[in-house]
């Protein structure tokens, strides 16, 4: 990296950090004000402040593309206003060379922010959510009053409520064979003890389907009841799996997201939201490239000086439109069952193509 590249890098990093600090201050203050409505004797102002501070690393990851876009616009715009980019062009620096110099530092920033988010960010967010939930004495509940279902081979398992990741209530296990319900076992309480799921005060019903010769088109059912005071159950999940189901995708790193997607697919769950989060993480380098690329036609295509306020407005507008487009394509992919990988890469791909064509037209 020569002296000019170092200078461009310093300009970009300084303006990026300035924008990021402002955005973090705004979103942190807003989040803190929201927490004030939930204050109790246990959840104090100090804990609310700690909760917000712990969420800041994840906010940095979420704000990174917009902060990079606005910071690059401000930095490059400042250079353009002082004719420094013109000097670079006169001394032999092409737009392509300037772009490569800028994208190098942008990708380095992305690597740093991503590593921080995948390690510190997810762990801090998980601890923050746990701290808040414990302070507010909120019970662990996956499906709330509606519960949730798990499919395992020929069994369908209904969990009415999860008081914690080791204490389940109103559990019903349906056994099917050749498309017919053969056994039904219900347990008011199931707890995880000594490494095993234990169901108590349960009732098992065995169904025997019979066909009478007089009416062959109808099947008759013979019931057999059995009371189960305490029985060891073979459930296809562990407490850690249940705990992950209540965690937002922002609290999971790439490996954890893949594990959770696999778990939901095996047990008949819907992993579409997690797949979207997974592919959005993988598409983030393309987003960085697109955000930097869209800056160049805005800077080199303008023949007059533009104020800092105008550049900030343009950056916020582009970031907002990109976010709305991302959300729209994500929702459409969910409705029409499109692959999550397409929904993650298409918005950034479109923005990058538009930027390159726009820049090509202005050269």
PDB file of C-alpha atoms in Angstrom, residues 48 73 148 284:
ATOM      1  CA  UNK A  48     -31.143  -1.221  31.026  1.00  0.00           C
ATOM      2  CA  UNK A  73     -19.740   9.528   0.206  1.00  0.00           C
ATOM      3  CA  UNK A 148     -45.153 -25.877  18.857  1.00  0.00           C
ATOM      4  CA  UNK A 284     -22.514  -9.154   2.906  1.00  0.00           C
TER       5      UNK A 284
END
